[in-house]
Each structure stands twice: as structure tokens, then as C-alpha cells.
CSV table of C-alpha atoms in Angstrom, one decimal:
chain,number,residue,atom,x,y,z
A,1,UNK,CA,238.9,28.5,225.0
A,2,UNK,CA,238.3,29.2,221.4
A,3,UNK,CA,235.1,30.8,220.1
A,4,UNK,CA,232.6,28.2,219.1
A,5,UNK,CA,231.7,29.9,215.8
A,6,UNK,CA,234.2,29.9,213.0
A,7,UNK,CA,234.1,30.6,209.4
A,8,UNK,CA,233.6,27.7,207.0
A,9,UNK,CA,234.7,27.9,203.4
A,10,UNK,CA,231.2,28.5,202.3
A,11,UNK,CA,230.1,32.1,202.5
A,12,UNK,CA,227.9,32.8,205.5
A,13,UNK,CA,228.5,29.3,207.0
A,14,UNK,CA,229.6,28.5,210.6
A,15,UNK,CA,231.2,25.6,212.4
A,16,UNK,CA,230.5,24.8,216.0
A,17,UNK,CA,233.0,22.8,218.0
A,18,UNK,CA,231.3,21.0,220.8
A,19,UNK,CA,233.2,21.1,224.1
A,20,UNK,CA,232.0,17.7,225.2
A,21,UNK,CA,230.3,15.0,223.1
A,22,UNK,CA,227.3,14.8,225.5
A,23,UNK,CA,227.0,18.5,226.5
A,24,UNK,CA,223.3,19.2,225.9
A,25,UNK,CA,223.4,22.6,227.7
A,26,UNK,CA,226.2,23.8,225.4
A,27,UNK,CA,224.5,22.6,222.3
A,28,UNK,CA,221.2,24.2,223.4
A,29,UNK,CA,222.8,27.6,224.0
A,30,UNK,CA,224.6,27.6,220.5
A,31,UNK,CA,221.5,26.3,218.7
A,32,UNK,CA,219.2,28.9,220.3
A,33,UNK,CA,221.5,31.7,219.3
A,34,UNK,CA,221.8,30.5,215.7
A,35,UNK,CA,218.0,30.1,215.3
A,36,UNK,CA,217.6,33.7,216.5
A,37,UNK,CA,220.3,34.9,214.1
A,38,UNK,CA,218.4,33.1,211.3
A,39,UNK,CA,221.2,30.7,210.4
A,40,UNK,CA,219.7,27.8,208.5
A,41,UNK,CA,220.8,24.2,209.2
A,42,UNK,CA,222.7,23.8,205.8
A,43,UNK,CA,225.0,26.7,206.9
A,44,UNK,CA,226.1,25.0,210.2
A,45,UNK,CA,228.6,22.2,210.7
A,46,UNK,CA,229.0,20.6,214.1
A,47,UNK,CA,232.3,19.2,215.2
A,48,UNK,CA,232.2,16.3,217.6
A,49,UNK,CA,235.2,16.4,219.9
A,50,UNK,CA,235.2,12.6,220.3
A,51,UNK,CA,235.6,12.2,216.5
A,52,UNK,CA,237.4,15.1,215.0
A,53,UNK,CA,238.5,18.6,216.0
A,54,UNK,CA,239.2,21.7,214.0
A,55,UNK,CA,237.3,20.3,211.0
A,56,UNK,CA,237.2,23.7,209.2
A,57,UNK,CA,240.3,25.5,210.2
A,58,UNK,CA,240.5,28.9,208.8
A,59,UNK,CA,239.6,32.5,209.6
A,60,UNK,CA,237.4,33.5,212.5
A,61,UNK,CA,234.2,35.3,212.5
A,62,UNK,CA,231.8,35.5,215.4
A,63,UNK,CA,228.1,35.0,215.1
A,64,UNK,CA,226.3,38.3,214.6
A,65,UNK,CA,224.6,39.7,217.7
A,66,UNK,CA,221.1,38.5,218.1
A,67,UNK,CA,218.8,41.0,216.5
A,68,UNK,CA,216.6,43.1,218.8
A,69,UNK,CA,213.1,41.7,218.9
A,70,UNK,CA,214.2,38.3,217.7
A,71,UNK,CA,211.5,35.7,218.4
A,72,UNK,CA,212.1,33.3,221.3
A,73,UNK,CA,213.0,29.8,220.3
A,74,UNK,CA,210.3,27.2,220.8
A,75,UNK,CA,210.9,23.6,221.6
A,76,UNK,CA,208.4,21.2,223.2
A,77,UNK,CA,209.2,19.2,226.3
A,78,UNK,CA,209.1,16.0,224.3
A,79,UNK,CA,211.8,17.3,222.0
A,80,UNK,CA,214.0,18.4,224.9
A,81,UNK,CA,213.7,15.0,226.5
A,82,UNK,CA,214.5,13.1,223.3
A,83,UNK,CA,217.4,15.5,222.5
A,84,UNK,CA,219.0,15.0,225.9
A,85,UNK,CA,219.1,11.3,225.2
A,86,UNK,CA,220.0,11.5,221.5
A,87,UNK,CA,223.0,13.8,222.1
A,88,UNK,CA,224.7,11.0,224.0
A,89,UNK,CA,224.7,8.8,220.9
A,90,UNK,CA,228.0,8.2,219.1
A,91,UNK,CA,226.6,9.2,215.7
A,92,UNK,CA,228.6,12.2,214.6
A,93,UNK,CA,225.6,13.6,212.7
A,94,UNK,CA,223.5,13.9,215.9
A,95,UNK,CA,224.2,17.6,216.5
A,96,UNK,CA,223.1,18.5,212.9
A,97,UNK,CA,220.0,16.4,213.2
A,98,UNK,CA,219.0,18.1,216.5
A,99,UNK,CA,219.6,21.5,215.0
A,100,UNK,CA,217.6,20.7,211.9
A,101,UNK,CA,214.7,19.5,214.0
A,102,UNK,CA,214.9,22.5,216.2
A,103,UNK,CA,214.8,24.8,213.1
A,104,UNK,CA,211.8,23.0,211.7
A,105,UNK,CA,210.0,23.1,215.0
A,106,UNK,CA,209.8,26.9,214.8
A,107,UNK,CA,207.5,26.6,211.7
A,108,UNK,CA,205.8,23.3,212.8
A,109,UNK,CA,205.5,23.0,216.6
A,110,UNK,CA,203.7,19.6,216.1
A,111,UNK,CA,206.5,18.1,214.0
A,112,UNK,CA,207.3,15.3,216.5
A,113,UNK,CA,203.8,14.0,216.0
A,114,UNK,CA,204.6,13.0,212.5
A,115,UNK,CA,205.9,9.5,212.9
A,116,UNK,CA,206.6,9.2,209.2
A,117,UNK,CA,209.1,12.1,209.2
A,118,UNK,CA,212.6,10.7,208.6
A,119,UNK,CA,214.2,13.2,211.0
A,120,UNK,CA,211.7,12.4,213.8
A,121,UNK,CA,212.2,8.7,213.3
A,122,UNK,CA,216.0,9.1,213.4
A,123,UNK,CA,215.8,11.1,216.6
A,124,UNK,CA,213.7,8.4,218.3
A,125,UNK,CA,216.1,5.7,217.1
A,126,UNK,CA,219.1,7.5,218.6
A,127,UNK,CA,217.3,8.1,221.9
A,128,UNK,CA,216.2,4.5,222.1
A,129,UNK,CA,219.7,3.2,221.4
A,130,UNK,CA,221.1,5.4,224.2
A,131,UNK,CA,218.5,4.3,226.7
A,132,UNK,CA,219.3,0.7,225.8
A,133,UNK,CA,223.0,1.3,226.4
A,134,UNK,CA,222.3,2.9,229.7
A,135,UNK,CA,220.3,-0.1,230.8
A,136,UNK,CA,223.0,-2.5,229.7
A,137,UNK,CA,225.6,-0.6,231.7
A,138,UNK,CA,223.5,-0.7,234.8
A,139,UNK,CA,222.9,-4.4,234.4
A,140,UNK,CA,226.3,-5.6,233.4
A,141,UNK,CA,228.9,-3.5,235.3
A,142,UNK,CA,230.8,-5.9,237.6
A,143,UNK,CA,233.0,-4.4,240.3
A,144,UNK,CA,236.1,-6.2,241.4
A,145,UNK,CA,237.6,-5.8,244.8
A,146,UNK,CA,241.1,-4.2,245.0
A,147,UNK,CA,242.8,-4.0,248.4
A,148,UNK,CA,244.6,-0.7,248.9
A,149,UNK,CA,246.1,-0.9,252.4
A,150,UNK,CA,243.3,-1.1,254.9
A,151,UNK,CA,240.8,0.3,252.4
A,152,UNK,CA,238.6,-1.5,249.9
A,153,UNK,CA,238.3,-0.2,246.4
A,154,UNK,CA,236.0,-1.6,243.8
A,155,UNK,CA,236.9,-1.2,240.2
A,156,UNK,CA,234.8,-2.1,237.1
A,157,UNK,CA,235.5,-2.1,233.4
A,158,UNK,CA,232.8,-1.4,230.9
A,159,UNK,CA,232.7,-0.5,227.1
A,160,UNK,CA,229.7,1.6,226.4
A,161,UNK,CA,228.6,2.1,222.8
A,162,UNK,CA,227.6,5.7,223.4
A,163,UNK,CA,228.6,8.7,225.6
A,164,UNK,CA,226.5,7.5,228.6
A,165,UNK,CA,229.0,7.6,231.4
A,166,UNK,CA,227.9,10.9,232.9
A,167,UNK,CA,224.2,10.1,232.3
A,168,UNK,CA,224.7,7.0,234.5
A,169,UNK,CA,226.8,8.6,237.2
A,170,UNK,CA,223.9,9.4,239.5
A,171,UNK,CA,222.6,5.8,239.3
A,172,UNK,CA,225.8,4.3,240.5
A,173,UNK,CA,226.4,6.9,243.2
A,174,UNK,CA,222.9,6.2,244.6
A,175,UNK,CA,223.2,2.4,244.2
A,176,UNK,CA,226.7,2.1,245.7
A,177,UNK,CA,226.9,5.1,247.9
A,178,UNK,CA,228.8,3.3,250.7
A,179,UNK,CA,231.4,1.8,248.5
A,180,UNK,CA,234.6,3.4,247.2
A,181,UNK,CA,234.5,2.6,243.5
A,182,UNK,CA,235.8,3.4,240.0
A,183,UNK,CA,234.2,2.7,236.6
A,184,UNK,CA,236.7,2.7,233.8
A,185,UNK,CA,235.7,2.9,230.1
A,186,UNK,CA,237.4,3.8,226.8
A,187,UNK,CA,235.4,7.1,226.8
A,188,UNK,CA,236.3,8.3,230.3
A,189,UNK,CA,236.2,7.2,233.9
A,190,UNK,CA,234.3,7.9,237.1
A,191,UNK,CA,235.7,7.7,240.7
A,192,UNK,CA,233.5,7.8,243.8
A,193,UNK,CA,235.1,8.0,247.3
A,194,UNK,CA,231.9,7.8,249.3
A,195,UNK,CA,231.6,11.6,249.4
A,196,UNK,CA,232.7,13.1,246.1
A,197,UNK,CA,232.4,12.0,242.5
A,198,UNK,CA,235.3,12.9,240.0
A,199,UNK,CA,235.7,12.3,236.3
A,200,UNK,CA,238.9,10.9,234.9
A,201,UNK,CA,240.4,10.3,231.5
A,202,UNK,CA,239.7,7.3,229.3
A,203,UNK,CA,241.2,4.0,230.4
A,204,UNK,CA,242.3,0.6,229.0
A,205,UNK,CA,241.0,-2.9,229.8
A,206,UNK,CA,244.4,-3.7,231.4
A,207,UNK,CA,243.8,-0.9,234.0
A,208,UNK,CA,241.0,-2.9,235.6
A,209,UNK,CA,241.5,-6.1,237.6
A,210,UNK,CA,240.6,-9.4,236.0
A,211,UNK,CA,238.8,-10.8,239.0
A,212,UNK,CA,238.6,-11.1,242.8
A,213,UNK,CA,238.0,-13.8,245.5
A,214,UNK,CA,234.3,-12.9,245.8
A,215,UNK,CA,233.6,-14.1,242.2
A,216,UNK,CA,233.6,-17.7,243.2
A,217,UNK,CA,230.6,-17.0,245.5
A,218,UNK,CA,228.9,-15.0,242.8
A,219,UNK,CA,229.3,-17.9,240.3
A,220,UNK,CA,228.0,-20.3,242.9
A,221,UNK,CA,224.9,-18.2,243.4
A,222,UNK,CA,224.3,-17.7,239.7
A,223,UNK,CA,224.6,-21.5,239.1
A,224,UNK,CA,222.1,-22.1,242.0
A,225,UNK,CA,219.4,-19.7,240.5
A,226,UNK,CA,219.8,-20.9,236.9
A,227,UNK,CA,216.5,-22.4,235.9
A,228,UNK,CA,216.9,-24.8,232.9
A,229,UNK,CA,213.2,-25.1,232.6
A,230,UNK,CA,213.0,-21.4,231.6
A,231,UNK,CA,216.0,-21.3,229.4
A,232,UNK,CA,215.4,-19.4,226.1
A,233,UNK,CA,218.8,-18.9,224.5
A,234,UNK,CA,217.6,-16.4,221.9
A,235,UNK,CA,216.0,-14.2,224.6
A,236,UNK,CA,219.0,-14.5,226.8
A,237,UNK,CA,221.4,-13.4,224.1
A,238,UNK,CA,219.2,-10.5,223.2
A,239,UNK,CA,219.1,-9.3,226.8
A,240,UNK,CA,222.7,-10.2,227.6
A,241,UNK,CA,224.8,-9.9,224.3
A,242,UNK,CA,228.0,-11.9,224.2
A,243,UNK,CA,230.1,-8.7,224.0
A,244,UNK,CA,229.4,-8.1,227.7
A,245,UNK,CA,230.3,-11.6,228.8
A,246,UNK,CA,234.0,-11.0,229.2
A,247,UNK,CA,233.4,-8.6,232.1
A,248,UNK,CA,230.8,-10.9,233.9
A,249,UNK,CA,232.2,-13.7,236.1
A,250,UNK,CA,229.0,-15.7,235.8
A,251,UNK,CA,229.2,-15.7,232.0
A,252,UNK,CA,231.9,-18.4,232.1
A,253,UNK,CA,229.3,-20.8,233.4
A,254,UNK,CA,226.8,-20.2,230.7
A,255,UNK,CA,228.0,-22.7,228.1
A,256,UNK,CA,228.2,-25.5,230.7
A,257,UNK,CA,224.8,-24.6,232.2
A,258,UNK,CA,223.2,-24.5,228.7
A,259,UNK,CA,224.7,-27.8,227.8
A,260,UNK,CA,223.4,-29.5,230.9
A,261,UNK,CA,220.0,-27.7,230.9
A,262,UNK,CA,218.0,-30.7,229.6
A,263,UNK,CA,219.4,-33.0,232.2
A,264,UNK,CA,218.8,-30.5,235.0
A,265,UNK,CA,215.3,-29.9,233.8
A,266,UNK,CA,214.6,-33.7,234.0
A,267,UNK,CA,215.9,-33.7,237.6
A,268,UNK,CA,213.7,-30.8,238.5
A,269,UNK,CA,210.7,-32.5,237.1
A,270,UNK,CA,211.5,-35.6,239.0
A,271,UNK,CA,212.0,-33.5,242.2
A,272,UNK,CA,208.6,-32.0,241.7
A,273,UNK,CA,207.0,-35.4,241.9
A,274,UNK,CA,208.9,-36.3,245.1
A,275,UNK,CA,206.9,-36.9,248.1
A,276,UNK,CA,208.3,-34.6,250.8
A,277,UNK,CA,207.2,-37.2,253.3
A,278,UNK,CA,204.9,-37.1,256.2
A,279,UNK,CA,204.4,-33.7,257.8
A,280,UNK,CA,206.6,-33.5,261.0
A,281,UNK,CA,204.7,-34.0,264.2
A,282,UNK,CA,206.3,-31.3,266.2
A,283,UNK,CA,207.7,-27.8,265.8
A,284,UNK,CA,211.1,-29.2,266.9
A,285,UNK,CA,211.0,-31.7,264.0
A,286,UNK,CA,210.1,-28.9,261.5
A,287,UNK,CA,213.0,-26.8,262.9
A,288,UNK,CA,215.4,-29.7,262.2
A,289,UNK,CA,214.0,-30.5,258.8
A,290,UNK,CA,214.2,-26.9,257.4
A,291,UNK,CA,217.8,-26.7,258.4
A,292,UNK,CA,218.4,-29.7,256.2
A,293,UNK,CA,216.1,-28.6,253.4
A,294,UNK,CA,217.7,-28.1,250.0
A,295,UNK,CA,214.6,-28.3,247.8
A,296,UNK,CA,215.2,-24.9,246.3
A,297,UNK,CA,218.2,-22.7,245.4
A,298,UNK,CA,217.9,-20.6,248.5
A,299,UNK,CA,218.8,-23.5,250.7
A,300,UNK,CA,222.1,-23.7,248.8
A,301,UNK,CA,223.2,-20.3,249.8
A,302,UNK,CA,225.5,-19.6,252.8
A,303,UNK,CA,222.7,-19.1,255.3
A,304,UNK,CA,220.7,-20.7,258.1
A,305,UNK,CA,217.1,-21.7,258.4
A,306,UNK,CA,215.0,-19.5,260.7
A,307,UNK,CA,212.2,-21.3,262.6
A,308,UNK,CA,209.1,-19.5,263.9
A,309,UNK,CA,208.8,-18.8,267.6
A,310,UNK,CA,206.2,-18.0,270.1
A,311,UNK,CA,203.5,-19.7,272.3
A,312,UNK,CA,201.1,-22.3,270.9
A,313,UNK,CA,199.3,-23.2,274.1
A,314,UNK,CA,196.2,-21.1,274.9
A,315,UNK,CA,196.6,-22.0,278.5
A,316,UNK,CA,200.1,-20.4,278.5
A,317,UNK,CA,199.2,-17.1,277.0
A,318,UNK,CA,198.8,-17.9,273.3
A,319,UNK,CA,196.3,-15.3,271.9
A,320,UNK,CA,195.4,-17.4,268.8
A,321,UNK,CA,197.3,-15.0,266.5
A,322,UNK,CA,199.9,-16.3,264.0
A,323,UNK,CA,202.0,-13.6,262.2
A,324,UNK,CA,203.6,-14.7,259.0
A,325,UNK,CA,206.3,-12.6,257.3
A,326,UNK,CA,208.0,-13.1,254.0
A,327,UNK,CA,211.5,-14.4,254.7
A,328,UNK,CA,214.3,-13.9,257.2
A,329,UNK,CA,216.6,-10.9,256.6
A,330,UNK,CA,220.3,-10.6,257.1
A,331,UNK,CA,220.0,-10.0,260.9
A,332,UNK,CA,217.4,-12.7,261.3
A,333,UNK,CA,219.7,-15.1,259.5
A,334,UNK,CA,222.5,-14.2,261.8
A,335,UNK,CA,220.4,-14.3,265.0
A,336,UNK,CA,218.4,-17.4,264.0
A,337,UNK,CA,215.2,-15.7,265.1
A,338,UNK,CA,212.3,-14.1,263.1
A,339,UNK,CA,211.7,-10.3,263.1
A,340,UNK,CA,214.7,-9.1,265.1
A,341,UNK,CA,215.9,-6.6,262.4
A,342,UNK,CA,214.7,-3.1,261.5
A,343,UNK,CA,211.4,-4.4,260.0
A,344,UNK,CA,210.7,-6.5,263.2
A,345,UNK,CA,211.4,-3.5,265.4
A,346,UNK,CA,209.0,-1.4,263.4
A,347,UNK,CA,206.4,-4.1,263.6
A,348,UNK,CA,206.8,-4.2,267.4
A,349,UNK,CA,206.1,-0.4,267.6
A,350,UNK,CA,203.0,-0.7,265.5
A,351,UNK,CA,201.7,-3.8,267.5
A,352,UNK,CA,202.3,-1.9,270.7
A,353,UNK,CA,200.5,1.2,269.3
A,354,UNK,CA,197.3,-0.8,268.7
A,355,UNK,CA,197.5,-2.9,271.8
A,356,UNK,CA,198.7,-6.3,270.5
A,357,UNK,CA,201.3,-8.1,272.7
A,358,UNK,CA,203.8,-9.7,270.3
A,359,UNK,CA,204.7,-12.2,273.0
A,360,UNK,CA,201.2,-13.7,272.8
A,361,UNK,CA,201.6,-14.4,269.0
A,362,UNK,CA,203.4,-17.1,267.1
A,363,UNK,CA,205.7,-15.3,264.6
A,364,UNK,CA,207.2,-17.0,261.6
A,365,UNK,CA,208.0,-16.6,257.8
A,366,UNK,CA,206.6,-18.0,254.6
A,367,UNK,CA,210.2,-18.8,253.4
A,368,UNK,CA,212.6,-20.2,255.9
A,369,UNK,CA,216.0,-19.2,254.4
A,370,UNK,CA,217.4,-15.8,253.7
A,371,UNK,CA,217.8,-15.1,249.9
A,372,UNK,CA,220.5,-12.7,249.0
A,373,UNK,CA,223.1,-11.7,246.6
A,374,UNK,CA,226.6,-10.8,247.8
A,375,UNK,CA,228.0,-7.3,247.1
A,376,UNK,CA,231.4,-7.1,248.7
A,377,UNK,CA,230.9,-7.6,252.4
A,378,UNK,CA,227.2,-6.9,252.1
A,379,UNK,CA,224.4,-9.4,251.5
A,380,UNK,CA,221.6,-7.7,249.6
A,381,UNK,CA,218.1,-9.0,250.0
A,382,UNK,CA,216.4,-10.8,247.0
A,383,UNK,CA,212.7,-11.6,246.8
A,384,UNK,CA,211.9,-15.3,246.6
A,385,UNK,CA,210.3,-16.6,243.4
A,386,UNK,CA,206.8,-18.1,243.4
A,387,UNK,CA,208.3,-21.6,243.1
A,388,UNK,CA,210.5,-21.1,246.1
A,389,UNK,CA,207.5,-19.8,248.2
A,390,UNK,CA,205.4,-22.8,247.1
A,391,UNK,CA,208.1,-25.3,248.1
A,392,UNK,CA,208.4,-23.6,251.6
A,393,UNK,CA,204.6,-23.7,251.9
A,394,UNK,CA,205.0,-27.3,253.1
A,395,UNK,CA,206.8,-26.1,256.2
A,396,UNK,CA,204.7,-23.1,257.1
A,397,UNK,CA,201.5,-25.2,256.7
A,398,UNK,CA,203.1,-27.7,259.1
A,399,UNK,CA,203.6,-24.9,261.7
A,400,UNK,CA,200.0,-23.8,261.3
A,401,UNK,CA,198.7,-27.3,261.7
A,402,UNK,CA,200.6,-27.6,265.0
A,403,UNK,CA,200.0,-24.1,266.3
A,404,UNK,CA,196.3,-24.1,265.3
A,405,UNK,CA,195.8,-20.3,265.3
A,406,UNK,CA,192.4,-18.7,265.1
A,407,UNK,CA,193.6,-15.9,262.9
A,408,UNK,CA,196.7,-15.7,260.6
A,409,UNK,CA,198.1,-12.3,259.7
A,410,UNK,CA,200.2,-12.5,256.4
A,411,UNK,CA,202.4,-9.5,255.9
A,412,UNK,CA,203.5,-8.9,252.3
A,413,UNK,CA,202.7,-10.6,249.0
A,414,UNK,CA,205.1,-13.6,249.6
A,415,UNK,CA,203.5,-14.3,252.9
A,416,UNK,CA,200.0,-14.1,251.3
A,417,UNK,CA,201.1,-16.6,248.6
A,418,UNK,CA,202.6,-18.9,251.2
A,419,UNK,CA,199.2,-19.1,252.9
A,420,UNK,CA,196.9,-19.1,249.9
A,421,UNK,CA,199.0,-20.8,247.2
A,422,UNK,CA,198.4,-18.0,244.8
A,423,UNK,CA,199.5,-14.5,244.2
A,424,UNK,CA,197.2,-11.7,245.5
A,425,UNK,CA,197.2,-7.9,245.4
A,426,UNK,CA,197.9,-6.5,248.8
A,427,UNK,CA,195.8,-3.4,248.1
A,428,UNK,CA,192.8,-5.6,247.1
A,429,UNK,CA,193.2,-8.4,249.8
A,430,UNK,CA,193.8,-6.2,252.9
A,431,UNK,CA,191.0,-5.2,255.3
A,432,UNK,CA,188.8,-8.3,254.8
A,433,UNK,CA,189.0,-11.9,256.2
A,434,UNK,CA,189.9,-14.8,253.9
A,435,UNK,CA,188.6,-18.2,255.0
A,436,UNK,CA,191.2,-21.0,255.3
A,437,UNK,CA,190.4,-24.7,255.0
A,438,UNK,CA,190.9,-25.4,258.7
A,439,UNK,CA,188.3,-22.9,259.8
A,440,UNK,CA,190.7,-20.1,260.7
A,441,UNK,CA,190.8,-16.7,259.1
A,442,UNK,CA,193.6,-15.1,257.0
A,443,UNK,CA,194.1,-11.3,257.1
A,444,UNK,CA,196.6,-9.7,254.7
A,445,UNK,CA,198.5,-6.5,255.1
A,446,UNK,CA,201.7,-4.9,253.9
A,447,UNK,CA,205.1,-5.9,255.2
A,448,UNK,CA,206.8,-3.5,257.6
A,449,UNK,CA,209.9,-3.5,255.4
A,450,UNK,CA,207.7,-1.7,252.8
A,451,UNK,CA,207.1,1.1,255.3
A,452,UNK,CA,210.8,1.4,255.9
A,453,UNK,CA,211.4,2.1,252.2
A,454,UNK,CA,208.9,5.1,252.2
A,455,UNK,CA,209.3,8.6,253.5
A,456,UNK,CA,207.2,11.7,253.9
A,457,UNK,CA,203.5,11.7,253.3
A,458,UNK,CA,203.6,8.3,251.6
A,459,UNK,CA,205.0,6.7,254.7
A,460,UNK,CA,202.5,8.4,256.9
A,461,UNK,CA,199.6,7.2,254.8
A,462,UNK,CA,200.9,3.6,254.6
A,463,UNK,CA,201.6,3.6,258.4
A,464,UNK,CA,198.0,4.7,259.0
A,465,UNK,CA,196.7,1.8,256.8
A,466,UNK,CA,199.0,-0.6,258.6
A,467,UNK,CA,197.7,0.4,262.0
A,468,UNK,CA,194.1,0.1,260.7
A,469,UNK,CA,194.8,-3.4,259.5
A,470,UNK,CA,196.4,-4.4,262.9
A,471,UNK,CA,193.5,-2.8,264.8
A,472,UNK,CA,190.9,-4.8,262.7
A,473,UNK,CA,192.9,-8.0,263.4
A,474,UNK,CA,192.9,-7.3,267.1
A,475,UNK,CA,189.1,-6.7,267.1
A,476,UNK,CA,188.4,-9.8,265.0
A,477,UNK,CA,190.7,-12.0,267.0
A,478,UNK,CA,188.8,-11.1,270.2
A,479,UNK,CA,185.5,-12.1,268.5
A,480,UNK,CA,186.9,-15.4,267.3
A,481,UNK,CA,188.3,-16.3,270.8
A,482,UNK,CA,185.0,-15.5,272.5
A,483,UNK,CA,183.0,-17.5,269.9
């Protein structure tokens, strides 16, 4: 490895050749040494390895030793955070800008507070552009399935504007930890085998597959969730620029969907005025009707409706409690029963802990179909929209009218909206009764799936609150039954 400092043709000047275009640690070490050796910015040239190498070939001279007693280099946390982002920018002048700012910070530690300073504004612009590029990569990378013997390998092609591949590696490892994948770009590549991440050389578009069989399903899903009433072409192009479209299977549908948006919007308006008919007179009729319901995009997915279950006859053990969840999950969809997956099992443990027999309650969901997005063989949960919850409210209200509970426990924001017809804050709504129009009471708490996403003290605290809510429901239900 060559020494980073070399003579320039100007007396007393230096050239630093960066080892990697995004190596902040290397830049920081060289910059700190030069500041302590009192090398002013106009006597340093930085060579970007992604643009040009050996810019000032010539004799060699090492940087003088740092003088004894040299003052430590000062840099605020805000500068370091901005510099870590800005160094990933593709602007070849970024290293010089960073060193110039570091040099000026030694005399003016509050320099970054000067929003009118040209160097400060440029630093913020670079960091902002890098953050935007990172966001675009996370949003628009599309993996294609490649069969390799008995193994599945997912490969994606992406063309970042800046040197963000390493900065995004952790995100994709965490997001797709169970997949074997590769991300190919003109600036380098990443390869994850489920256990180890490796970097590779730059690639070409032809190295990545053009498509795979799962894309038809993805296009079907995208077409089903496309809402013509909310179409804003300018905003869409700003968030999803055309240059990314070629790597996104759903983008091929955009011209057709935009062209037919007005007609679809008219159909939706007409559908909104449709009378859904008389409310079914039995739970069996509701079960049959929700299996045929296609009033929202969730019903168009490859899933099954999940009906509520449990007693509704007080003489046969019904306690008067109706528990309403948000929507079926993957396991509930496959089993055709509510709360049989991990969240349901956690609910059972909490109910047992406070002394509520789940077998005495009627258990159902605010939304009757499982909403998901396909990722390889996995179906990833998606939250229903307010519109989708409101459409399904017709069915859950039908269940409530037939079951006639004395107390309804809604778990999660979607369930609360399904019962109240409006969005409420769980933290504000929990712990107190809410009167329903039929004389029963609604109580609101968190959904057990929320507890599953927590760990450590946060989970302990939320579990304690969940138990407190269930205990309050048990005590209030006893009062209502005796009244």
C-alpha cells in the first residue's frame, strides 16, 4: 500500500489518495494528522479512487511527525454525523470540503450554526442527497428469484447515485436475514448467504435476472391496492422517479393504471353508494357472505375469510365478552380460525394469567381477510387502511348484533376503529369504558402482536399494562353481568 501523503508540484503541498470513496475512518485519520501538522486546506489535494488515481504523480514525502504538544482536533458530533453521510456523495470535491470545514471548526466551533455559510450549506446538501439515495435504494430494490439447484437465491439490480452500498448493507441484512441474496450495482456488490456478508466487484445490468414467476403476483397485488382517487402524478414521480421504474415489475402497470384512473374512481364512488343489503340474520350467513366479499382490495388477494368463533348463548357458557382483534394473520388464514398464531397464543397466556377463560368469549377480527405482500415464499403482514376497516365494519357489527355481548374488548388501533368508526390513540383510549349505541361497553387495549415485537424492559412494561387492562375488563364484566 502506498503512503497516502505525496508531494504535489506546489512547495509544501500534499496529496491524499483515499483507499475507498466512502471510507470516513480513513479520511478522519488523515485529516486529523494534517490539522495537527498545521497543513492548511489550500495545500491539500484529495484523490477520489472512484474518479481518478495518482493525480499528482511525482516524488514522495511523508507528512512531518505531529509536533509534541499539538492541540487535539475538535469536531462537534453534528459535524461528524453530517460528514459520515456527505463522504458517501459522488461529488469529487467532498473530501476537500470536509477538510476545509474541519480546519475552520478549530477556530470557530459554532461554524455549523451559520446557515448562510456556503461550506455549511454545501455539506448539508451533500448529506441530504445521500440520505435520499439511501431511502430510494431501500424502497426500490426488487429481488428476483434465481433457482440454483435446491437452493433459492434472490438477486437485485440497483443503480445508486452515490456510494451508499455499504451504508445500506446493515438494513438489507436485517430486513432479509433469512434469504440468500445478492445486490448488484455499478459501484460494487453485496452478497448475503444467511450467515455472512461479503462485498464483491461492480456488476452490469446483464448480470442480474430480468424477472421471475413471482412478479405476476406482485403486479396483481399492486394493481389491487392502486387507489385512483388518491392519484397525484407529480407527487408519485417525485417519490418514485422514472429512472427506477425499469427495475420495478409493478412500474409496467403505471401508464395503464393512470390512464384508467378516472374510470376506476367513478366505479369506486358508485360502489360507495351501494347498499350492502340487509344485515345477515345468522353467524352462518355472515360466514358465507365474508367469503364472497370483494368490496375492498384485501378480498382480491389469495386468502380466505376468517369468521369469529365462540359461544353466544349465556345459557351455554357465554360470559358476555367479545374480543375483537385487527385481522387474521398468516396462520389464521391457513387454519380458518382467529387467534391461533403466535399473537393468539400470547393472548391465551395473558387471559389465563388474569383468570379469563377464552372459551367463554366470542373472538373475532375487525377485518376478515389477511392482508399481505408476497416476498418469495413468505407472506408479510400489511396493515389495513382506514377504508378497508370501515368496509369490514358492516360484518363485525353484524356479529356484535347477533352475539349481543355486554363488553367488547378491542385489541389494537384497527380493532378500535372497527368498533368506533374513527381512529383513536391506544394510549389515550385504554383503561376506561366507551359506551356503544346498543348499551354495551367497549374497552381498548394493545394488540398482543405489539408485545411480540418488543423485548427487554419495554416488553415487560407493556405486558404489565396489558394484564392491567385484562384485569379491569374481567372486573367490569362481572359487574355488568350481575347488574
